[in-house]
XYZ file of C-alpha atoms in Angstrom:
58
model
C 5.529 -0.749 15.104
C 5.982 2.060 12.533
C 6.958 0.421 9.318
C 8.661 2.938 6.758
C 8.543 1.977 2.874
C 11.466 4.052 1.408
C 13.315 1.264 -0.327
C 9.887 1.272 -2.438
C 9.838 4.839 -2.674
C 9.793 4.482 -6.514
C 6.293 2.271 -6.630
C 4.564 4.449 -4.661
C 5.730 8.288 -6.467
C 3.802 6.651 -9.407
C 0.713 6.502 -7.368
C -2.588 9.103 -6.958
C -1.939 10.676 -3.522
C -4.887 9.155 -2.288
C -4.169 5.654 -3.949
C -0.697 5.833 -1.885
C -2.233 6.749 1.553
C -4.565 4.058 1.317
C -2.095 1.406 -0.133
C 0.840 2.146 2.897
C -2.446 1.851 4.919
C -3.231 -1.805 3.741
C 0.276 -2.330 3.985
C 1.020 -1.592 7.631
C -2.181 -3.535 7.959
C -1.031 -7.041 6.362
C 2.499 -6.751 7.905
C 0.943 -6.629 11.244
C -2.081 -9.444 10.920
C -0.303 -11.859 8.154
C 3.313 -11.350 8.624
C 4.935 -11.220 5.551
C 7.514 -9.137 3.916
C 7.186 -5.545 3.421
C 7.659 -5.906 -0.479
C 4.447 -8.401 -0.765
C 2.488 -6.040 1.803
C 3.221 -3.160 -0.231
C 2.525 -4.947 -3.894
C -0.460 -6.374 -2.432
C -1.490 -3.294 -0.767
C -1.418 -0.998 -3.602
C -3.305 -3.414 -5.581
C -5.946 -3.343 -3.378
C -5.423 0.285 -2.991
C -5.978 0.679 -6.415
C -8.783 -1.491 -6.795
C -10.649 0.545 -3.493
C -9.803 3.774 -5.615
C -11.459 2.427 -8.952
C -14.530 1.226 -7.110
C -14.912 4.713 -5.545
C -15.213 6.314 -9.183
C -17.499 3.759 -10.488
């Protein structure tokens, strides 16, 4: 299924480009596997995102 985040449009314009690829990506990820709401997918998904992108600079 393609899963569409506009009603979060706002949390993710605030994002690196590259922090918001990656954080849809983990998103579209946990809906699939865990289930669970879009909002908690995409919080937890640009946490992680953000996270990945910090561990990348060092």
């Amino acid at each position: 299924m393609d899963w569409t985040f506009e009603d979060f449009k706002t949390d993710l314009d605030t994002l690196n480009p590259i922090v918001r690829e990656k954080a849809l990506s983990i998103a579209k990820e946990l809906i699939e596997k865990k289930d669970i709401s879009a909002k908690e997918a995409l919080s937890e998904g640009i946490i992680r995102a953000e996270e990945w992108f910090y561990d990348l600079e060092g």
